[in-house]
Coordinates of C-alpha atoms and ligand atoms in Angstrom, one line a residue:
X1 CA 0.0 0.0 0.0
X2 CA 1.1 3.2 -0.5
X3 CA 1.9 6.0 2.0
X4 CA -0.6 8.4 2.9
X5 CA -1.1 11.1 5.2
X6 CA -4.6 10.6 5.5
X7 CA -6.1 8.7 8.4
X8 CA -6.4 5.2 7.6
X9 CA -9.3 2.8 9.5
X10 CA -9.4 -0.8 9.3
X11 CA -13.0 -2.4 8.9
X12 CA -13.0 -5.9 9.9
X13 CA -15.1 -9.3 9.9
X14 CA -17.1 -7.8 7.3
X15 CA -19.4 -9.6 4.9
X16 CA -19.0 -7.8 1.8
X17 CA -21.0 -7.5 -1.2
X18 CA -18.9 -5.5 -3.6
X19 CA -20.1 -5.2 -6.4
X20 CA -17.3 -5.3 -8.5
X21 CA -15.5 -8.7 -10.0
X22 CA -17.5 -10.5 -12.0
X23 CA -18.7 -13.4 -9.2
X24 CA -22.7 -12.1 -8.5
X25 CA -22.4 -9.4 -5.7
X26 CA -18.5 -9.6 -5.7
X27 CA -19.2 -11.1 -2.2
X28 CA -16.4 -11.9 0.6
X29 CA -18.0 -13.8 3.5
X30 CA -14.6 -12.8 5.7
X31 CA -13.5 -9.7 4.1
X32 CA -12.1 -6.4 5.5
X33 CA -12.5 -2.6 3.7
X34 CA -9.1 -0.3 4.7
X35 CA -9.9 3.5 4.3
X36 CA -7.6 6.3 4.3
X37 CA -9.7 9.9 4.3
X38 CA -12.4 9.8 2.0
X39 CA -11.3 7.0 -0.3
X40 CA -11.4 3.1 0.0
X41 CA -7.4 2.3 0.2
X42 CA -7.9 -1.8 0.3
X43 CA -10.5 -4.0 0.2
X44 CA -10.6 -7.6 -0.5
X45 CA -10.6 -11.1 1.8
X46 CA -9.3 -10.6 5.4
X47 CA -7.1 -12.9 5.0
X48 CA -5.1 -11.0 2.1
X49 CA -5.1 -8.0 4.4
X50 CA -1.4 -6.0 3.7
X51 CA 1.2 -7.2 5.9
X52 CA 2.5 -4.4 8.4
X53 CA -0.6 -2.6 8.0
X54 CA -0.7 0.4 10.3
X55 CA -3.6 2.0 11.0
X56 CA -5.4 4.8 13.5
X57 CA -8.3 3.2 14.0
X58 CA -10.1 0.2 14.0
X59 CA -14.0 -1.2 13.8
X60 CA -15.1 -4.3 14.3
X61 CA -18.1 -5.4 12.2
X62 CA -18.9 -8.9 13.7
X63 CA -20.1 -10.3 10.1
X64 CA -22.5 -7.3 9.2
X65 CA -23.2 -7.1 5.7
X66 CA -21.3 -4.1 4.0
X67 CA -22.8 -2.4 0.9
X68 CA -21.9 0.6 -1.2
X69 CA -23.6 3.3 0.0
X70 CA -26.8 3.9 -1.9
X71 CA -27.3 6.3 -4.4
X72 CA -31.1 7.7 -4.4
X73 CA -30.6 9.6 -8.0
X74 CA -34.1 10.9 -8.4
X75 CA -36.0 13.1 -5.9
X76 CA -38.0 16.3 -5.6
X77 CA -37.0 16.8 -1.9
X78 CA -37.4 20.1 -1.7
X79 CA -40.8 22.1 -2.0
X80 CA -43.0 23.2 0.6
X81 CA -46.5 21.8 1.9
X82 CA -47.8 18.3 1.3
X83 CA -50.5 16.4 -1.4
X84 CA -52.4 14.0 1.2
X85 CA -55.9 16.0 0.0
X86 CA -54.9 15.2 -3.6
X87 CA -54.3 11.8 -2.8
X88 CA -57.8 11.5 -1.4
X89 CA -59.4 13.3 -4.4
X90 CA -57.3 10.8 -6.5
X91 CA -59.0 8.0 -4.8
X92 CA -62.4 9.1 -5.2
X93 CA -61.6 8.8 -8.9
X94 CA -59.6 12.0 -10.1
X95 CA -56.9 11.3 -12.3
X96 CA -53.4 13.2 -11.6
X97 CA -53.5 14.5 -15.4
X98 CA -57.0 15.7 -14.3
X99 CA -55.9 17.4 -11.4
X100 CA -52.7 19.2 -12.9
X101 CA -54.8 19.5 -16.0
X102 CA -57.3 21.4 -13.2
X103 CA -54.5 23.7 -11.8
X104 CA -53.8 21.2 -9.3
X105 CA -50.7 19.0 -8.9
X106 CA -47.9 20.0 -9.2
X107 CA -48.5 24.3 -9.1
X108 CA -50.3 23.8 -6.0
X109 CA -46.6 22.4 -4.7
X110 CA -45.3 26.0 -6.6
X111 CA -47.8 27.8 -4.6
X112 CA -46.8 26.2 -1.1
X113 CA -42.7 26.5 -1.8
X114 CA -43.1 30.0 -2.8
X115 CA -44.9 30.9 0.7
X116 CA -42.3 28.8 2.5
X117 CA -38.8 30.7 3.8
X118 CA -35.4 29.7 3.3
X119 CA -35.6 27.9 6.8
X120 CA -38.7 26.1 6.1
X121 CA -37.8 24.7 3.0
X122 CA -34.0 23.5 4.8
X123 CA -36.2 22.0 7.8
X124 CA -38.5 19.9 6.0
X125 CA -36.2 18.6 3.1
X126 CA -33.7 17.9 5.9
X127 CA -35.9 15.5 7.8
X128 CA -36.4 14.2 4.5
X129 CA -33.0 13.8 4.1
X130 CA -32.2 12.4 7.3
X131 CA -35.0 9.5 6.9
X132 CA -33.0 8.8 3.5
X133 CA -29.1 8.6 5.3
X134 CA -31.2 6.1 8.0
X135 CA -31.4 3.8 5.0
X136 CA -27.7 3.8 3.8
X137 CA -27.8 7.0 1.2
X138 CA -24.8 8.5 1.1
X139 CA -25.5 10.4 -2.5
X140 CA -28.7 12.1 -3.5
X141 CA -29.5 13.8 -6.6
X142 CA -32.2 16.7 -5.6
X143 CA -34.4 18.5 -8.3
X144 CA -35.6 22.0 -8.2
X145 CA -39.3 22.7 -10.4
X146 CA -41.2 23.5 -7.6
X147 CA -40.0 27.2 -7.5
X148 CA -40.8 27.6 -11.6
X149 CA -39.6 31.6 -11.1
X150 CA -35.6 32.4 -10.8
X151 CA -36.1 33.9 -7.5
X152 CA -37.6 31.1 -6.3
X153 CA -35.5 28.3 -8.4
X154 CA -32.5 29.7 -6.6
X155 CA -33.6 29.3 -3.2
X156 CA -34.7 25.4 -4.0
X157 CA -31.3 25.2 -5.6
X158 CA -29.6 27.2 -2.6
X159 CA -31.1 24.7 -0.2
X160 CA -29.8 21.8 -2.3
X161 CA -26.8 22.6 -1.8
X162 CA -27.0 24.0 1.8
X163 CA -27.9 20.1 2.5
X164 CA -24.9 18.6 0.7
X165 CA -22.8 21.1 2.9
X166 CA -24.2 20.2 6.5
X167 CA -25.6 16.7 6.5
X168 CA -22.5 16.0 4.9
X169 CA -23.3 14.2 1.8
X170 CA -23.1 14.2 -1.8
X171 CA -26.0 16.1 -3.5
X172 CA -26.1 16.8 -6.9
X173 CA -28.4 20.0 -7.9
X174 CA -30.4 19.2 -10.7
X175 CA -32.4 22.3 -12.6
X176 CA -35.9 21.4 -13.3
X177 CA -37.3 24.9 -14.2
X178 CA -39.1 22.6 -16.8
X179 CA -41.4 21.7 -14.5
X180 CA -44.4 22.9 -15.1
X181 CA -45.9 26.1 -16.8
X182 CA -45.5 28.8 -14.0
X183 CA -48.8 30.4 -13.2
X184 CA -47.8 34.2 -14.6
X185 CA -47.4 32.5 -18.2
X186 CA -50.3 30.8 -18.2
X187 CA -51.3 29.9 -22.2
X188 CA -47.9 31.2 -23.1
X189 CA -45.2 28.2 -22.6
X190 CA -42.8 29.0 -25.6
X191 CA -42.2 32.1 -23.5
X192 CA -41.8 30.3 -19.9
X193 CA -39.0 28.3 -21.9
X194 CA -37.4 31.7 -23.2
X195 CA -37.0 32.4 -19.6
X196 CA -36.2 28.7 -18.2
X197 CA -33.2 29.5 -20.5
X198 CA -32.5 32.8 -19.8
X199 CA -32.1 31.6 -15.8
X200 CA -30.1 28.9 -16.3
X201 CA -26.9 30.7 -16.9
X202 CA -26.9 32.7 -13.4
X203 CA -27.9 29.6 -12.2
X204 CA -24.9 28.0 -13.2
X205 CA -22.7 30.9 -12.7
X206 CA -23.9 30.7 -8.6
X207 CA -22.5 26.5 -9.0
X208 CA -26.0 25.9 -8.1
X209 CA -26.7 23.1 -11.4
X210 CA -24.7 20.1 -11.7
X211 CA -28.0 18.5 -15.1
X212 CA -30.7 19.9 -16.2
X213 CA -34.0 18.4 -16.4
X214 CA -37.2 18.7 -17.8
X215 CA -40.5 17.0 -17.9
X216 CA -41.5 15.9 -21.6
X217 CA -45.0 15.1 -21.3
X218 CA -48.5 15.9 -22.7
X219 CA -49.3 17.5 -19.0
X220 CA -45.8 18.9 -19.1
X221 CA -43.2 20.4 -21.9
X222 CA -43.3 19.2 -26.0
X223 CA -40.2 17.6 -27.1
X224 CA -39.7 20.9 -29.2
X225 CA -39.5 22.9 -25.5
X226 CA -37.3 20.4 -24.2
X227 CA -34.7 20.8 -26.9
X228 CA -34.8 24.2 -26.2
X229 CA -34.0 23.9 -22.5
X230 CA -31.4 21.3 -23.9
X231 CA -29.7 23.6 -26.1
X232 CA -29.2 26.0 -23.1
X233 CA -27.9 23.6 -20.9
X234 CA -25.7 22.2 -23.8
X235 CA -24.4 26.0 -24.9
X236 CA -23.1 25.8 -20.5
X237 CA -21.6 22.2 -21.1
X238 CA -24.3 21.1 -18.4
X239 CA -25.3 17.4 -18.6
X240 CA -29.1 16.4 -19.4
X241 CA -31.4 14.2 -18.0
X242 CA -35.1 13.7 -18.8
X243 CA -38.5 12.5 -17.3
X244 CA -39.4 11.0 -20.2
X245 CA -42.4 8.5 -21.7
X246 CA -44.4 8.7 -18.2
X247 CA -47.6 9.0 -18.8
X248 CA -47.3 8.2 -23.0
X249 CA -44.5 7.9 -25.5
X250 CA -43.4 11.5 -26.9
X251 CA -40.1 10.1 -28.3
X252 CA -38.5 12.0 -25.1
X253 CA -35.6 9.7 -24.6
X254 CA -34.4 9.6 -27.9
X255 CA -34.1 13.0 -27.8
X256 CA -32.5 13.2 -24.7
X257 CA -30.0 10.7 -26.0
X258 CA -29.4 12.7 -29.0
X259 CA -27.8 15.3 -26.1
X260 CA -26.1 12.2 -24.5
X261 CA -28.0 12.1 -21.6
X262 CA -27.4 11.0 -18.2
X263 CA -30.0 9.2 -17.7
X264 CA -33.9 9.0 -18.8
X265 CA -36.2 8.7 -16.0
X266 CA -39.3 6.9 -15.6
X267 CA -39.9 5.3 -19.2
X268 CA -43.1 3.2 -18.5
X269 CA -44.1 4.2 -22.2
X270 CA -41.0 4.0 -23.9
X271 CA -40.8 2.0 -27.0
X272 CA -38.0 0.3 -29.3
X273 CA -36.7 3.7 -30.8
X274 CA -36.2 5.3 -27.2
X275 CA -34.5 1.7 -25.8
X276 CA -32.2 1.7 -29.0
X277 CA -30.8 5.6 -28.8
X278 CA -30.5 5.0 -25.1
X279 CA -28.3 2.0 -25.9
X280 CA -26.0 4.0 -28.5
X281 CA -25.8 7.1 -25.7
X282 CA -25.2 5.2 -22.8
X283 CA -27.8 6.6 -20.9
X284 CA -29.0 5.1 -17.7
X285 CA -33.2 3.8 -17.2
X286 CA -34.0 5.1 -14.1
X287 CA -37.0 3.1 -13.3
X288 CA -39.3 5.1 -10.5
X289 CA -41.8 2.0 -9.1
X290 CA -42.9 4.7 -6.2
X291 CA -44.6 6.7 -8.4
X292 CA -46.1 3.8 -10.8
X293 CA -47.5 2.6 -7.7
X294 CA -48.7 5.9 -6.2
X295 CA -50.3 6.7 -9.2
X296 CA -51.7 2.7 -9.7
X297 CA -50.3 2.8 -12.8
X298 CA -50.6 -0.1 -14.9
X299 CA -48.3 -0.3 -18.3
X300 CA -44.5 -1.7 -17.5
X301 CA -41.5 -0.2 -18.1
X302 CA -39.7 -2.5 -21.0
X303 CA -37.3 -4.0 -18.6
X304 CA -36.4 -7.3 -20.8
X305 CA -35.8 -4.4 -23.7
X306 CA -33.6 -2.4 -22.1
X307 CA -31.5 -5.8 -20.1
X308 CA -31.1 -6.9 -24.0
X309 CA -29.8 -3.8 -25.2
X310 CA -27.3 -3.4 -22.0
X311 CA -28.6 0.0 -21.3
X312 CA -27.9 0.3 -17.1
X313 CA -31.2 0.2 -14.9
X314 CA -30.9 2.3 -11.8
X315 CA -33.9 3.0 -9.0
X316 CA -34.6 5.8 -7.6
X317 CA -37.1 6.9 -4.8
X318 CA -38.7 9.9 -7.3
X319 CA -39.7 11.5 -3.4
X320 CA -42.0 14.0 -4.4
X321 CA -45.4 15.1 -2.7
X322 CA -47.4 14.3 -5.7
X323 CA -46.9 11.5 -7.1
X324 CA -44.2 9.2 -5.4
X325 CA -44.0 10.8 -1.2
X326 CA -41.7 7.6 -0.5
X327 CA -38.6 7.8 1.7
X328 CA -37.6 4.4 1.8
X329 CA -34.8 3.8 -1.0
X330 CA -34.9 -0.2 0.0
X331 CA -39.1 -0.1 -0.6
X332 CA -38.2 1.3 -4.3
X333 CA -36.2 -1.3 -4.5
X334 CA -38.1 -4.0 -3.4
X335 CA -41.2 -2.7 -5.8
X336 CA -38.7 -2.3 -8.5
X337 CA -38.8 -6.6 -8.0
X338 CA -42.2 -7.0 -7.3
X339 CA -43.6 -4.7 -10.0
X340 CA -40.8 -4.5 -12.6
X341 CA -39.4 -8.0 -12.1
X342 CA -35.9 -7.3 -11.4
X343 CA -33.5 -9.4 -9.8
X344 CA -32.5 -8.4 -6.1
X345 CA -29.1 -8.5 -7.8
X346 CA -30.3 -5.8 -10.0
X347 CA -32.2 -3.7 -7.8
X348 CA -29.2 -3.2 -6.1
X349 CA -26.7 -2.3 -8.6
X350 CA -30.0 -0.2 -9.7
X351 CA -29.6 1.7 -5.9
X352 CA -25.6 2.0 -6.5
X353 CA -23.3 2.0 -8.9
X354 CA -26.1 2.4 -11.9
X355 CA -27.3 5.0 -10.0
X356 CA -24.0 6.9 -9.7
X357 CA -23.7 6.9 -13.4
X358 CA -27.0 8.3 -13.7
X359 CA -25.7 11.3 -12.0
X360 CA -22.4 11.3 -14.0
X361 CA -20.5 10.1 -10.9
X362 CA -17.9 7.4 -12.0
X363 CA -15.8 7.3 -7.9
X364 CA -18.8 5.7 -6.0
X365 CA -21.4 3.0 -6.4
X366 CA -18.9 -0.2 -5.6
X367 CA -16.6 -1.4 -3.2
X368 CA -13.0 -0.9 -5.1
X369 CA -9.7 0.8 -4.4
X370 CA -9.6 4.3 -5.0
X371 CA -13.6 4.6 -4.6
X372 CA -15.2 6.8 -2.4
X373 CA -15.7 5.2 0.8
X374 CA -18.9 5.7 0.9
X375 CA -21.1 2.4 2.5
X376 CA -23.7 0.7 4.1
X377 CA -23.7 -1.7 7.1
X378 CA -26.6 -4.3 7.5
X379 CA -28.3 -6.4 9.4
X380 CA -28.6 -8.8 6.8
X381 CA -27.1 -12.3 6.3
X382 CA -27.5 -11.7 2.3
X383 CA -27.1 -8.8 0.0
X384 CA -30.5 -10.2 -1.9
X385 CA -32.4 -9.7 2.1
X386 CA -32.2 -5.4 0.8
X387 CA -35.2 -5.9 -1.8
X388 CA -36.6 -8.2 0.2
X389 CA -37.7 -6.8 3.8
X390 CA -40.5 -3.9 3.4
X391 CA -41.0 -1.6 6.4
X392 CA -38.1 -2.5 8.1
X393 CA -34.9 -1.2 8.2
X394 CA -31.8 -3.2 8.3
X395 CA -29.4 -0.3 7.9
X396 CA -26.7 -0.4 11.1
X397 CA -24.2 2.2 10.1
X398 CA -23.3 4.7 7.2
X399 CA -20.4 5.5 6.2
X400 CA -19.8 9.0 3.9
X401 CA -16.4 9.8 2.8
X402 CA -14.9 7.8 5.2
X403 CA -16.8 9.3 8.4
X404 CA -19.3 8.1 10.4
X405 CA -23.0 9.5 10.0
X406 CA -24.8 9.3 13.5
X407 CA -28.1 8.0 12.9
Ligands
LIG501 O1 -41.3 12.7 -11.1 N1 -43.4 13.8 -13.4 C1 -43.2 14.9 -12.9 N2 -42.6 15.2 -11.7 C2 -42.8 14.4 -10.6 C3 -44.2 14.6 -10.0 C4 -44.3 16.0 -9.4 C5 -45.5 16.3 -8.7 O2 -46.6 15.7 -8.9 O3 -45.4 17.1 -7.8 C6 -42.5 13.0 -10.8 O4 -43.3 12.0 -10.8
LIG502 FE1 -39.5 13.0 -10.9

């Protein structure tokens, strides 16, 4: 091993599943994870450990499962209010494309963030937050679109970033000014897209956008506004993502892949075209089974599609108040089984290092030298118990660049 100044811990009698090799899981029933600051220095079977290794400190793990951490790379986290009434309206038979269609939905969010201050929007995405960490996240992407003015985009944006800094975790700022037709242009979109691009680049030039988003949908922007917003971001050299082929197909994920997108998210509706341009991108499916079963949807995402053409599936929670108010990461996963019929296997590379690539983030998602040390300890005799245990939480301990989260 080579010399570092950094601190170094030794993590011992640790089950590890990680990821990487090619055996399923790339597990080590007696394994051991050596960290030096942030990063993962060693990590392999115990008894391989590096001779003479010195270290600072030392944690015994008595045969806990270890994970990477998990990677929630979808949420709406921060907005103000909550949808419970809508929920209850949705059950007496309103459709959500009814409601938002009504004024409802998602600018009833807009209206509540927009009376909420700074400090209210921190505290209530922070619990959010905090119920995520208690389930092994140690990177969250987090979307703005409920402020849908720059004023009010900035301040989502701000508190974005505002969590990253003091809950210490990674969260990446994703611009979703795309949202949703702010109320002051009502019947005028082409110019609410004029000005989604004309905030962007103070945006950027704050550091408050790491992608941009947008939501290509009948209920939301045409695929001509989405290139638009595209074009901006592209002009900044900001990545894209896209929700994309929700509710029907609108040929949003090819597009987006024609900009090399990050990922495309949700996809229930997307066809052959939109699997094949994925494929030749490399973007990632992020699959959303929270809101599919908030909303009872009832058309599949083309899993077996998208496995044949090798295009990565990640899972994310989508936390929103609308349509997916879920702050369980393992309960996506285990839905992303039940409903989508993906392996456990899959469902966690889904939560991890697919994930991480949805964001762009190539140091995290798998237990390797030289990644962020960034995991998850379980109480769990089997990596496949994750997507199998609903409303209970296995998660011991979480590890974020190499530090301890209290939990
Ligand atoms: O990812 N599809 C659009 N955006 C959210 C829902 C937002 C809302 O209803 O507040 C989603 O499902
Ligand atoms: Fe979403």
């Amino acid at each position: 091993m080579t010399p570092t100044n950094a601190s170094r811990t030794l993590w011992r009698n640790a089950h590890l599943a990680t990821l990487a090799g090619a055996s399923p899981w790339g597990l080590f029933a007696q394994g051991a994870l050596v960290t030096a600051g942030e990063r993962i220095e060693w990590v392999g079977d115990a008894s391989a450990l590096p001779a003479g290794l010195v270290v600072q400190a030392e944690h015994d793990l008595h045969g806990a499962l270890v994970t990477p951490g998990l990677v929630d790379c979808h949420t709406h986290l921060v907005y103000g209010g909550q949808r419970a009434a809508e929920f209850e309206r949705r059950l007496q038979g309103a459709s959500y494309e009814q409601i938002a269609r009504a004024g409802g939905g998602i600018r009833s969010t807009v209206a509540a963030t927009r009376a909420a201050s700074d400090e209210a929007l921190f505290a209530s995405a922070r619990g959010r937050a905090l119920a995520l960490i208690a389930e092994g996240v140690t990177t969250l992407e987090v979307k703005s679109g409920y402020g849908l003015s720059l004023h009010d985009e900035a301040r989502c944006l701000r508190v974005a970033r505002r969590l990253g800094r003091e809950l210490a975790l990674t969260v990446r700022a994703t611009f979703l000014g795309a949202h949703a037709l702010a109320p002051e242009f009502e019947g005028r979109a082409d110019a609410y897209i004029d000005a989604v691009c004309e905030w962007l680049p103070a945006l950027h030039a704050e550091g408050l956008v790491d992608a941009v988003d947008a939501f290509c949908e009948t209920i939301g922007f045409t695929p001509a506004q989405t290139r638009r917003v595209f074009d901006a971001a592209q002009r900044l050299g900001l990545p894209v993502k896209l929700h994309a082929e929700q509710l029907s197909d609108s040929g949003g994920a090819a597009l987006a892949a024609g900009y090399g997108a990050l990922s495309c998210d949700h996809l229930e509706h997307l066809g052959a075209d939109g699997v094949a341009a994925m494929a030749r991108a490399g973007s990632v499916a992020v699959l959303l089974p929270g809101a599919f079963y908030f909303l009872h949807e009832t058309k599949l995402p083309p899993v077996a599609a998208l496995r044949e053409a090798d295009v990565p599936i990640a899972i994310a929670t989508d936390h929103n108040p609308g349509t997916s108010p879920c702050l369980s990461p393992l309960l996506a996963m285990n839905m992303a089984c039940t409903f989508f019929r993906l392996t456990p296997e899959e469902a966690l590379h889904g939560a991890t290092v697919n994930a991480a690539r949805a964001l762009g983030l190539a140091d995290r998602g798998l237990l390797a030298a030289g990644q962020r040390a960034d995991f998850a300890v379980w109480d769990a005799e089997h990596p496949n118990e994750l997507a199998y245990w609903f409303g209970r939480n296995p998660c011991l301990r979480v590890v974020a660049g190499g530090k301890e989260r209290a939990r």
